[in-house]
Coordinates of C-alpha atoms and ligand atoms in Angstrom, one line a residue:
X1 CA -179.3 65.0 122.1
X2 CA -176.6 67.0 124.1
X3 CA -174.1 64.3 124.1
X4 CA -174.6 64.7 120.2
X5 CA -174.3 68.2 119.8
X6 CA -170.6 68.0 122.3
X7 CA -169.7 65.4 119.6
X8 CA -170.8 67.6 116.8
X9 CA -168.7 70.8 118.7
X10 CA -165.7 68.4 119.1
X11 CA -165.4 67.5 115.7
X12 CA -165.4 71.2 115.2
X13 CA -162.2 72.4 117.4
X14 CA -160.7 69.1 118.1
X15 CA -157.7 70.4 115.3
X16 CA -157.4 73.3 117.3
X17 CA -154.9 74.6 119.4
X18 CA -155.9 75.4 122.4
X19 CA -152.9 77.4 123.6
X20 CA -153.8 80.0 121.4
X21 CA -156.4 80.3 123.5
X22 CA -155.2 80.6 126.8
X23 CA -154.5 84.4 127.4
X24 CA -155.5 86.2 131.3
X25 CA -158.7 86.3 130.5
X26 CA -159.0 82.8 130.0
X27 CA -157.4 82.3 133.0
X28 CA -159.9 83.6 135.0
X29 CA -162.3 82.9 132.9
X30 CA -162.0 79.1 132.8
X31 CA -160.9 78.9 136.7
X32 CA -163.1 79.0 140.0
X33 CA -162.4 79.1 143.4
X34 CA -164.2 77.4 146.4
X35 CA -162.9 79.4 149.8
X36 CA -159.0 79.6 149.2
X37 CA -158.7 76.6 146.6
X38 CA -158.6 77.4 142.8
X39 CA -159.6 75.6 140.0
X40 CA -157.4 76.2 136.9
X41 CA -159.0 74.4 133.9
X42 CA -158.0 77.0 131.0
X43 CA -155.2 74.7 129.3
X44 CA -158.0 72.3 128.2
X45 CA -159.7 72.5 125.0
X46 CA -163.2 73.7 126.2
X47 CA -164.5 77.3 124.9
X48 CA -167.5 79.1 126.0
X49 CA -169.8 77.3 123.4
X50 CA -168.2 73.8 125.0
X51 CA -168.7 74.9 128.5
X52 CA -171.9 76.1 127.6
X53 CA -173.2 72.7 126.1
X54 CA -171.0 71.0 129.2
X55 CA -173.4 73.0 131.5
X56 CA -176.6 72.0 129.5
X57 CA -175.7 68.5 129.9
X58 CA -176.3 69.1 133.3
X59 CA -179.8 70.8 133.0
X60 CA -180.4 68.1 131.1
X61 CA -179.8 65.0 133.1
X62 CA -181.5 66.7 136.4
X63 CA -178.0 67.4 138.3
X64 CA -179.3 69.9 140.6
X65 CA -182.8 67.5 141.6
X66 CA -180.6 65.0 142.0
X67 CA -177.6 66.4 144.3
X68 CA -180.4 67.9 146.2
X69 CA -182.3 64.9 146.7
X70 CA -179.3 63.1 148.0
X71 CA -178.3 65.8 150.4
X72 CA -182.3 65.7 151.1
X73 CA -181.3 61.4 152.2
X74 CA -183.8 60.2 149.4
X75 CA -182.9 56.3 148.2
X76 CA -180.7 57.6 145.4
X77 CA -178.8 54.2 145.5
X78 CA -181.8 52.3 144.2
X79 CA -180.2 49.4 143.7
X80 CA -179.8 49.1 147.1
X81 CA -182.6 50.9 148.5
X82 CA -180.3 53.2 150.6
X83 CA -179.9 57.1 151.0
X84 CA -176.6 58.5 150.3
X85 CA -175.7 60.3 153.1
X86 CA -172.0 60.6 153.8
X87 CA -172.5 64.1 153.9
X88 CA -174.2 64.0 157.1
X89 CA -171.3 62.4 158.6
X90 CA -169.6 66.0 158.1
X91 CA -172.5 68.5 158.4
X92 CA -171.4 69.5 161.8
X93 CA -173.9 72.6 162.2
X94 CA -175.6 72.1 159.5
X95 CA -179.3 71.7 160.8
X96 CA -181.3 68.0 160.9
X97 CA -181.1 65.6 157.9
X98 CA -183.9 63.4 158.1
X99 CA -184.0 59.7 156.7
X100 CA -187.5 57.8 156.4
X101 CA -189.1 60.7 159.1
X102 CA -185.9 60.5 161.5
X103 CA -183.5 63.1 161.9
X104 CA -179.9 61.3 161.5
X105 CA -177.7 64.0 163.0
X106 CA -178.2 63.2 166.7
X107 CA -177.0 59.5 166.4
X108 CA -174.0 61.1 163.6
X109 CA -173.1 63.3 166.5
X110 CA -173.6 61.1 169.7
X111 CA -170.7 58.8 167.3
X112 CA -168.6 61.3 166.7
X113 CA -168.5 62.2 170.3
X114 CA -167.8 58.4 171.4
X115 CA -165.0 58.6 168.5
X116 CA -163.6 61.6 170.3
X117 CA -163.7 60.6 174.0
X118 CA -162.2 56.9 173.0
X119 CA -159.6 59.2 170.7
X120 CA -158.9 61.0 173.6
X121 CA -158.3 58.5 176.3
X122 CA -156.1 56.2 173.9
X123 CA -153.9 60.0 173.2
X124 CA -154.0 60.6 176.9
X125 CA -153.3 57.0 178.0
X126 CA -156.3 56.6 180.2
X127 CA -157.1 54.2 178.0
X128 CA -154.6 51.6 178.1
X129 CA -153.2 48.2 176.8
X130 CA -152.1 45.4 178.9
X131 CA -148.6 47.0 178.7
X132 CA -149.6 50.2 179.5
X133 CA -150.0 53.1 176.9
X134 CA -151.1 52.2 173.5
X135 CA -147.9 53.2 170.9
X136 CA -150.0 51.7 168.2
X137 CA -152.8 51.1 166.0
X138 CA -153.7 48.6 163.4
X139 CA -156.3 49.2 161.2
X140 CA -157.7 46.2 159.6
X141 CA -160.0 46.8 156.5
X142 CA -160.1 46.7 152.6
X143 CA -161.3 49.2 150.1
X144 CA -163.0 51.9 151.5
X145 CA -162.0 50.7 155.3
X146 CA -158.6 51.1 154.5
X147 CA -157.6 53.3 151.3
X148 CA -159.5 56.6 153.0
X149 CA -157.9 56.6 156.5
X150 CA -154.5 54.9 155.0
X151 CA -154.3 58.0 152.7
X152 CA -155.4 60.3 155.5
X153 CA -153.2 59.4 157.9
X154 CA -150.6 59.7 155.2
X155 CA -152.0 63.1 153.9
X156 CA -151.7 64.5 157.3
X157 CA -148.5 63.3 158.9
X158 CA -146.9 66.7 159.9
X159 CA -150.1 66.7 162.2
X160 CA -149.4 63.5 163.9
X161 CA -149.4 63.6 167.5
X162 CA -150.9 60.2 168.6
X163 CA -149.7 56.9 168.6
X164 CA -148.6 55.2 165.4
X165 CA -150.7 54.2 163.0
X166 CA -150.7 50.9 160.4
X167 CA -153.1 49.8 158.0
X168 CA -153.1 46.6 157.0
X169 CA -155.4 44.9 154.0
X170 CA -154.4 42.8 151.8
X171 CA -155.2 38.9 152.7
X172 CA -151.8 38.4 151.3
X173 CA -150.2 37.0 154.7
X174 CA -146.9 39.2 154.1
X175 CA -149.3 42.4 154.6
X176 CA -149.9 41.6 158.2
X177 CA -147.2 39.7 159.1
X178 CA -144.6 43.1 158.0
X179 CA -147.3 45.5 160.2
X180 CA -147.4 42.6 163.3
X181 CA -143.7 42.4 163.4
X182 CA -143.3 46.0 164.0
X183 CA -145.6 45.9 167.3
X184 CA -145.8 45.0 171.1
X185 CA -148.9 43.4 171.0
X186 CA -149.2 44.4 174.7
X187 CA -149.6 48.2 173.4
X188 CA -151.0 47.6 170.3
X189 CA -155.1 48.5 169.4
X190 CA -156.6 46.3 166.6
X191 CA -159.7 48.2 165.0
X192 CA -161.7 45.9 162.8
X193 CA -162.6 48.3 160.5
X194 CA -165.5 46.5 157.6
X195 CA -168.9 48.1 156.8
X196 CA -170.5 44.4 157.0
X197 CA -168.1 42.3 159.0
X198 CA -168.1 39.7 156.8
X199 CA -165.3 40.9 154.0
X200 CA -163.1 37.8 154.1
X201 CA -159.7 39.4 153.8
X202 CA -160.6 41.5 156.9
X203 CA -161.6 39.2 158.8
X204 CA -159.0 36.0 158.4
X205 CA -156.3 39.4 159.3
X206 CA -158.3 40.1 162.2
X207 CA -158.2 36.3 163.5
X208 CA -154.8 36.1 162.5
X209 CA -154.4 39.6 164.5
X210 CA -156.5 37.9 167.4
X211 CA -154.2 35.2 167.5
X212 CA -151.4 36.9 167.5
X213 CA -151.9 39.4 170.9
X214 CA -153.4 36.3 172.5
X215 CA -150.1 35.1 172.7
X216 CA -149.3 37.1 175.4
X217 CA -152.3 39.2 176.4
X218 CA -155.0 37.8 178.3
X219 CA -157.5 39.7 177.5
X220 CA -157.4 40.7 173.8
X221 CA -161.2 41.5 173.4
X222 CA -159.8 44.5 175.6
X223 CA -157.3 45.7 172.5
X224 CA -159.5 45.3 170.4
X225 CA -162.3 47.9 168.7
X226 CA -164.9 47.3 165.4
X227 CA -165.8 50.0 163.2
X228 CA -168.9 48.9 161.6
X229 CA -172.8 48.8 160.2
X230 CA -173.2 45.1 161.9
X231 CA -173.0 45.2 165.7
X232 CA -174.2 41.7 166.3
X233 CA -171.4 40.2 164.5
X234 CA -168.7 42.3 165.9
X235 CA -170.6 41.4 169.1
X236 CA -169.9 37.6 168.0
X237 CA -166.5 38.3 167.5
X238 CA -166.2 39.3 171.2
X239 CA -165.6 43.5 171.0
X240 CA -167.4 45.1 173.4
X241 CA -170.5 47.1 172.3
X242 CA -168.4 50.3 173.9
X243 CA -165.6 49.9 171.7
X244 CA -168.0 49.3 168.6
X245 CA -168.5 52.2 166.6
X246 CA -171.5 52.3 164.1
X247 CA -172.6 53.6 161.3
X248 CA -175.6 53.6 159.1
X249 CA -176.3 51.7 155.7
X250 CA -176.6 55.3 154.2
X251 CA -172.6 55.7 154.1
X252 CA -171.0 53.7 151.1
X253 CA -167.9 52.3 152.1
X254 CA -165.9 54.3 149.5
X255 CA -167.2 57.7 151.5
X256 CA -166.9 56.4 154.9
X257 CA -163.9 58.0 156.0
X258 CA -165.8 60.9 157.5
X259 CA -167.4 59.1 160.2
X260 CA -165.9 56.0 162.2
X261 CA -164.1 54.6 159.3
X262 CA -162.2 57.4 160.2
X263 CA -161.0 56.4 163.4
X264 CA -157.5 55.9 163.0
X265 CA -157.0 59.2 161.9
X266 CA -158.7 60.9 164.7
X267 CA -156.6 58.9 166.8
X268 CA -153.2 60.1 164.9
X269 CA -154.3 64.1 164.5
X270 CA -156.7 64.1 167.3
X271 CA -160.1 65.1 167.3
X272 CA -159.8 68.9 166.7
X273 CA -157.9 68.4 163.7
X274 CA -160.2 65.9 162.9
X275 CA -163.3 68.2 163.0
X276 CA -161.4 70.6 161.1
X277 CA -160.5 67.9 158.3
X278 CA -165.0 67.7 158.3
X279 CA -165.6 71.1 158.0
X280 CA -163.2 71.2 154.9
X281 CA -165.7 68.5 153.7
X282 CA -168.7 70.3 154.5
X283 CA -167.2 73.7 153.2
X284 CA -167.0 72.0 149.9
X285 CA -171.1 70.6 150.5
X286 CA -172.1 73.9 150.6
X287 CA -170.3 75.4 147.9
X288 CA -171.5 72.4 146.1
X289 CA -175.0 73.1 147.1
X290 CA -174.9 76.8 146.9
X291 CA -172.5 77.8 143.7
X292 CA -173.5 78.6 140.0
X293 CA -172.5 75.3 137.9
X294 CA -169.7 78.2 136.6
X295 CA -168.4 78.6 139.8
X296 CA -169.0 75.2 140.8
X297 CA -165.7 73.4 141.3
X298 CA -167.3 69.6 141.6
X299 CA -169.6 70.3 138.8
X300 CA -166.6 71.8 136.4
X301 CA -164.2 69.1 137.6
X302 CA -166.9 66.6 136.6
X303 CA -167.6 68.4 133.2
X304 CA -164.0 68.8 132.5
X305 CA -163.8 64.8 133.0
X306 CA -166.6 64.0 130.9
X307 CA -165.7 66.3 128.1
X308 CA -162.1 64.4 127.9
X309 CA -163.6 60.9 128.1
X310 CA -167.0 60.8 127.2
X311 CA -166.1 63.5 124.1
X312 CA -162.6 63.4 123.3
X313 CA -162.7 59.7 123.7
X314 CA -159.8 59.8 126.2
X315 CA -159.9 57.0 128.2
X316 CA -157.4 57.5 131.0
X317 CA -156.8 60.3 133.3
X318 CA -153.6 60.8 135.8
X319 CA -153.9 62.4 139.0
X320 CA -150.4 63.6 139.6
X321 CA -150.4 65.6 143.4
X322 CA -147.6 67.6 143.4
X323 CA -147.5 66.9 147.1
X324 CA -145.8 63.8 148.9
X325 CA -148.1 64.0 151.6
X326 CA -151.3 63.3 149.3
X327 CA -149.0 59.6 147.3
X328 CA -151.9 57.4 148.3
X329 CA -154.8 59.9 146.9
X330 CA -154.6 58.3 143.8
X331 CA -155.1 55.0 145.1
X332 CA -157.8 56.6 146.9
X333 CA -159.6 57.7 144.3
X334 CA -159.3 54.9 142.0
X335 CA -162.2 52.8 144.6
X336 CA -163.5 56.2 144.5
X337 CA -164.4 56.8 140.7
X338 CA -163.8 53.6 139.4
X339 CA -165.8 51.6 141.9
X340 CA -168.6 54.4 141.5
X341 CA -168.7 55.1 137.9
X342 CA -167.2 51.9 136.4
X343 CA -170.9 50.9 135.4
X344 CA -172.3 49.9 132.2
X345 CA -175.8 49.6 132.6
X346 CA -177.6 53.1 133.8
X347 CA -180.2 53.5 136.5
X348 CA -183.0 51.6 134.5
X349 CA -181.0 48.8 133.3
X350 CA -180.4 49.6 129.6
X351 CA -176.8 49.6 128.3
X352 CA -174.9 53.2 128.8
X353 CA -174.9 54.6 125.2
X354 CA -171.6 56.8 126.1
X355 CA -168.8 54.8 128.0
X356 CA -168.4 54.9 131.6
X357 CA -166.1 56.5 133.9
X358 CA -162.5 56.3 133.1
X359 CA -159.4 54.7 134.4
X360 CA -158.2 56.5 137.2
X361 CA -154.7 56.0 138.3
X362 CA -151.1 58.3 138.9
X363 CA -148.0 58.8 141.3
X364 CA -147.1 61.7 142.9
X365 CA -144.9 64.3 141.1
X366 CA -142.0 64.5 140.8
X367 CA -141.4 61.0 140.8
X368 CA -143.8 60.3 138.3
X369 CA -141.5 62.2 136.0
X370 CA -138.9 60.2 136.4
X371 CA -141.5 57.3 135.2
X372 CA -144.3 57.7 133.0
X373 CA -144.2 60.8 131.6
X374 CA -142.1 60.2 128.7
X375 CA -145.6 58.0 127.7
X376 CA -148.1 61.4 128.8
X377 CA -145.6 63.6 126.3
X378 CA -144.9 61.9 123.7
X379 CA -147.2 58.3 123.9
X380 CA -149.3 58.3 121.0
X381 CA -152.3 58.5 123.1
X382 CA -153.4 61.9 125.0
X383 CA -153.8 61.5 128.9
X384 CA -155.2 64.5 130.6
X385 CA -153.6 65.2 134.2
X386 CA -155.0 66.5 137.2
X387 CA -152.6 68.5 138.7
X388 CA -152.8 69.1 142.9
X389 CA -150.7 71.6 144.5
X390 CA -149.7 73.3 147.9
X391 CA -147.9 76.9 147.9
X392 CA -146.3 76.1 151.1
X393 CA -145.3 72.9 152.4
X394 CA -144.9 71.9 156.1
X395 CA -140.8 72.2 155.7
X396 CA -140.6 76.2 156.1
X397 CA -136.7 75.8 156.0
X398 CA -136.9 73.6 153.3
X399 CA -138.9 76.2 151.1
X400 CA -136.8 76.4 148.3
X401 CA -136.9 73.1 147.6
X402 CA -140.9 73.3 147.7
X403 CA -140.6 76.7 145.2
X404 CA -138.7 73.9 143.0
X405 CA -141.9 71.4 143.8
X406 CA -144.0 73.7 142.2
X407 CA -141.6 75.1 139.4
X408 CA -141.8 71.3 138.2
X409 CA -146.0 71.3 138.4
X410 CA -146.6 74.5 136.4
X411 CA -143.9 73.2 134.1
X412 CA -145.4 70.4 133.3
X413 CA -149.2 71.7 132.6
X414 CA -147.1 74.0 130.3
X415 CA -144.9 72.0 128.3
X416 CA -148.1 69.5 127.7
X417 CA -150.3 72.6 126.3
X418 CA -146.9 73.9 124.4
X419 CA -144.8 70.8 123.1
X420 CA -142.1 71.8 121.0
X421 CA -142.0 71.8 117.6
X422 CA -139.5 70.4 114.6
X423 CA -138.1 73.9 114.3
X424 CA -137.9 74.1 117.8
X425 CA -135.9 70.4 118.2
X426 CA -133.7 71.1 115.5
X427 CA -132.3 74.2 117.1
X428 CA -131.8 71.7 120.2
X429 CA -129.6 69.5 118.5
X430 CA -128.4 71.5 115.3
X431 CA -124.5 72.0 116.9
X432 CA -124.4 68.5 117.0
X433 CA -125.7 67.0 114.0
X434 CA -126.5 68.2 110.3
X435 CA -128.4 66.8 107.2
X436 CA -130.3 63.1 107.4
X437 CA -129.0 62.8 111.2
X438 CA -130.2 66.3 112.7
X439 CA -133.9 65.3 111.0
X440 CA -133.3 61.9 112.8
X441 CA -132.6 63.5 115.8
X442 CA -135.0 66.4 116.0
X443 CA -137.7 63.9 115.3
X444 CA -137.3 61.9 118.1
X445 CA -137.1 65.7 120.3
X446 CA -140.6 66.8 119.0
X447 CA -143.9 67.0 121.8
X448 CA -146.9 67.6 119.8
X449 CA -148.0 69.4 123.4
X450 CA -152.0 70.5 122.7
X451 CA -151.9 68.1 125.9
X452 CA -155.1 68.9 128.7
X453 CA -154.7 69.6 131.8
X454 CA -156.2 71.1 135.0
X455 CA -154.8 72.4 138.5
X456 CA -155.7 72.3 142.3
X457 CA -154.2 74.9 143.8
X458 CA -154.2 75.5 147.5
X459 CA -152.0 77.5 150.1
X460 CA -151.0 74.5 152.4
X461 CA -152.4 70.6 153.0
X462 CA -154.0 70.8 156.3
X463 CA -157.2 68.9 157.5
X464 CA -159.4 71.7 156.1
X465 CA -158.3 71.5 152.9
X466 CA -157.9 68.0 152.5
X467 CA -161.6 67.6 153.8
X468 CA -162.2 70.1 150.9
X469 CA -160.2 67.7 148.1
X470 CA -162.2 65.0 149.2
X471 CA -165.6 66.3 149.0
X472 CA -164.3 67.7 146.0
X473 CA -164.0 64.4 144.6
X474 CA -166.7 62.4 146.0
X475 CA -169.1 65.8 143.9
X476 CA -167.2 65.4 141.3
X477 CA -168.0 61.7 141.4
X478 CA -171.8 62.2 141.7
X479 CA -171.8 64.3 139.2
X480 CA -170.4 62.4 136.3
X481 CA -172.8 59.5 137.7
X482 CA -175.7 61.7 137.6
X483 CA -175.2 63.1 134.0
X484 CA -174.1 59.4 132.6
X485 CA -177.7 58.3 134.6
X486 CA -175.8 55.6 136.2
X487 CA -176.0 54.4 140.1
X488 CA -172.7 55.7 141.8
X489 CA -173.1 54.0 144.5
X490 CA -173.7 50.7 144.3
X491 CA -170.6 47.8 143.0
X492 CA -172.2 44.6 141.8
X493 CA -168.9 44.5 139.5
X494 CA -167.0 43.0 142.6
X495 CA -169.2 40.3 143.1
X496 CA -168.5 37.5 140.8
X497 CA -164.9 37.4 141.6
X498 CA -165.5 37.1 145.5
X499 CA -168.3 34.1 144.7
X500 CA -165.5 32.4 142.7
X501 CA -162.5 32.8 145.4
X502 CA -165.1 31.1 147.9
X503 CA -165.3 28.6 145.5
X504 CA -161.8 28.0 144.5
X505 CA -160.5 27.5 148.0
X506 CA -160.8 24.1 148.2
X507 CA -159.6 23.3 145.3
X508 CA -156.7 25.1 145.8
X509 CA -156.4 23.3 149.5
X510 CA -156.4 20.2 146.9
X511 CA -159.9 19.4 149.0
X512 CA -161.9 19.4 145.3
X513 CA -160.8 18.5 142.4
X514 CA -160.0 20.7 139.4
X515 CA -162.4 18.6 137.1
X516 CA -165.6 21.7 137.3
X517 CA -163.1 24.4 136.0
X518 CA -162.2 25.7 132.8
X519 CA -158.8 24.4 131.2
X520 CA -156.5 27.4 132.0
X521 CA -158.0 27.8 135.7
X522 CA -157.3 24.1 136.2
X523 CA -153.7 24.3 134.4
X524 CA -152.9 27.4 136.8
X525 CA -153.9 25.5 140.0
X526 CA -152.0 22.2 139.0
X527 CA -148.8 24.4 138.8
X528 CA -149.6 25.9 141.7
X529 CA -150.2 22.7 143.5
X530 CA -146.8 21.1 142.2
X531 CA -145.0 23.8 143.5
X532 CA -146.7 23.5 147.3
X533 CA -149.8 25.8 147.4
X534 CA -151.8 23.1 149.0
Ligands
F6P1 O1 -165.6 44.4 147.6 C1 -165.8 45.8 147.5 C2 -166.2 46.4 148.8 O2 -167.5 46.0 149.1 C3 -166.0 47.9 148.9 O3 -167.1 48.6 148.3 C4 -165.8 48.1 150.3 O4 -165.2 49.3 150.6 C5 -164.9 46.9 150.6 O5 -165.4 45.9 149.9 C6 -164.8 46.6 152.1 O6 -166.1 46.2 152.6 P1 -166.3 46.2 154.1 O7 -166.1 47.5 154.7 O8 -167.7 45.7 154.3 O9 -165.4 45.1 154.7

């Protein structure tokens, strides 16, 4: 009924131009700030009666019961029978959680406290390789036990203060092989970082890592440390139980960064900086918990998304950080959305009637200029962007060159909401050409701008506030799952593909034969095979 009545509005202003709506009042009226971090999302093409019907949607699918009941640690992932409780990786003072009559937080905190004492002794070099100090870290892991901490440690470099840190993931061979090369295995730490200890790529890297040290340490058991839900396989693949760090069924592996997933990056920034990246997250929690949906920058980011893909019909959406440090959130949060909300059937089973979430993907600025923009101007298809960006950077005698960072941001948003019209081209090119040829030309100059956007603004990237873009995120996240009905949490979708690699392996090893499979999957492996894959 809501969804039809946003269609209805649509229909109504989708013509319009929504820069002649965007005046200061709209600026603050179609902004919100959490702490110090705005929300700009004025240069879209919602108005009060959109917002309004945005904001009913939620009233309407149960938002609030539901965000409450997952912070409460009910089975909101019932798919899976599992709580959803990342947030109590992160809710530092925040009173008990309980799950099934237990209070979580004691076991969350005695973790985070083993975290920080191992962190510590590894910074300190009481804990040591067979070498002596440990100069590096390899995190072995996949998905969400690598993209989170990969993008952290990124996101955070100008607080590095620890040994170096490496994230390999890919089973590809030439992933490990590049990170191996670069270390002593005599001062190297190997976490085995995998929710189930059974994800294949992560564990043929971590025998190949095994391997590897073995070659010249005696003891690699010692270098090694799991990150994990399963302690009695990472007890069968000889870590000790004190270098095993668990974690509950409750944390998805997409949100597991918080707690020991997390590892690696409390072992680059240390652990103060580390606690200071949670309570960014659990700043955001509260504000989550606590704002009006106006106010409420997860809810408005989520609305803002649906109302560009679920109403306009736009089915991509760029995340362009306007800040180096955060290149890898995109990758980041393309597990994070897309493994989440790339459902099709909603909690009960029956087909979504809207579509799902959308296709998540971008580059940082300005690079991304230099790239794909020409296709977000003037591609026949509109792409809102997400704009992220820091008033100071980490270089403060490099400022000018950040004030020109975030010249190229705003200019951007802008030029996407103004475009420039034929009058406006021809003036660009009229010295040089007249009649047929200046049309020609002023043609190809034209941006039909009326282009969304929305900005993160934020005084500087440090742990708080990247704990706070995060959060952000994962809300936002939960949000658009909750009002689509759909189970965020859950990924069947990556099943079928991981049943069929099992399968094709020996085929490929030229072990089975090719006569079971389809004709191009059997054409594929024969060239495959005559040019030496098995
Ligand atoms: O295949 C998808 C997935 O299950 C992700 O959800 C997860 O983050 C990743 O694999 C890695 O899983 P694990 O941490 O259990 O190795």
């Amino acid at each position: 009924m809501m969804w039809d009545k946003l269609w209805a509005h649509h229909a109504k202003v989708a013509d319009r131009r929504f820069e002649t709506l965007v005046d200061t009042e709209r600026a603050t009226a179609f902004s919100a700030q959490a702490g110090d971090m705005l929300f700009d999302y004025a240069k879209t093409n919602i108005d009060l009666d959109g917002r309004a019907l945005l904001i009913a949607l939620l009233d309407q699918a149960d938002v609030a019961a539901k965000r409450d009941a997952m912070f409460a640690g009910m089975p909101i992932n019932e798919t899976e029978g599992r709580a959803v409780l990342h947030t109590a990786l992160r809710n530092l003072d925040g009173g008990p959680v309980v799950v099934d009559g237990t209070d979580v937080m004691p076991g969350v905190i005695d973790t985070l406290e083993r975290m920080e004492g191992f962190a510590t002794d590894i910074r300190e070099g009481r804990f040591t390789g067979q070498g002596g100090q440990i100069t590096d870290v390899v995190n072995i892991g996949i998905g969400g036990s690598d993209l989170g901490p990969a993008m952290a440690v990124k996101a955070l470099a100008p607080y590095h203060d620890g040994p170096r840190c490496h994230f390999v993931s890919n089973v590809d061979p030439a992933d490990i092989a590049s990170v191996l090369r670069a270390c002593d295995p005599t001062t190297t730490l190997v976490i085995v970082a995998s929710k189930t200890f059974t994800t294949i790529e992560t564990m043929t890297n971590a025998r190949t890592a095994q391997a590897w040290m073995g070659q010249v340490v005696d003891d690699t058991g010692a270098q090694f440390a799991a990150l994990s839900t399963a302690a009695d396989k990472t007890a069968d693949f000889g870590i000790a139980p004190s270098r095993v760090f668990g974690f509950e069924d409750w944390v998805g592996g997409r949100y597991s960064l918080w707690g020991p997933i997390g590892l690696s990056l409390m072992m680059a920034i240390g652990p103060q900086a580390f606690r200071a990246f949670l309570r960014g997250g659990q700043a955001m929690d509260q504000h989550f918990r606590a704002a009006d949906w106006h106010e409420n920058l997860p809810a408005l980011l989520a609305l803002v998304g649906i109302w560009h893909n679920q109403i306009c019909g736009y089915a991509t959406r760029a995340v362009l950080p306007y800040d180096n440090l955060l290149s890898r959130l995109p990758a980041y949060l393309q597990q994070l959305e897309m493994e989440s909300n790339g459902k099709g059937v909603s909690m009960d089973g029956t087909n979504l009637e809207v579509p799902s979430g959308p296709v998540v993907w971008g580059e940082p600025g300005t690079n991304g200029q230099h790239a794909f923009y020409q296709l977000i101007h003037q591609g026949t298809r509109v792409i809102p962007c997400e704009f992220l960006v820091a008033a100071r950077g980490h270089e403060r005698d490099l400022h000018h060159q950040h004030q020109l960072l975030v010249a190229n941001c705003l200019a951007q948003s802008e030029a996407l909401m103004r475009g420039r019209t034929l009058d406006e081209a021809r003036d660009k090119v009229a010295e040089k050409f007249d009649g047929e040829e200046l049309e020609r030309q002023a043609q190809h100059r034209v941006f039909t701008g009326n282009r969304p956007s929305v900005t993160i603004a934020y005084p500087q990237l440090d742990p708080f506030t990247l704990g706070q873009i995060i959060a952000l995120y994962e809300h936002r996240v939960f949000v658009e799952g909750a009002v689509l009905g759909i189970n965020s949490y859950d990924q069947w979708g990556v099943e079928l593909g991981k049943e069929l690699a099992t399968a094709l392996q020996p085929v490929v090893e030229g072990k089975q034969g090719t006569d079971r499979k389809d004709g191009s999957t059997a054409a594929l492996v024969g060239f495959l095979q005559r040019n030496g894959v098995s």
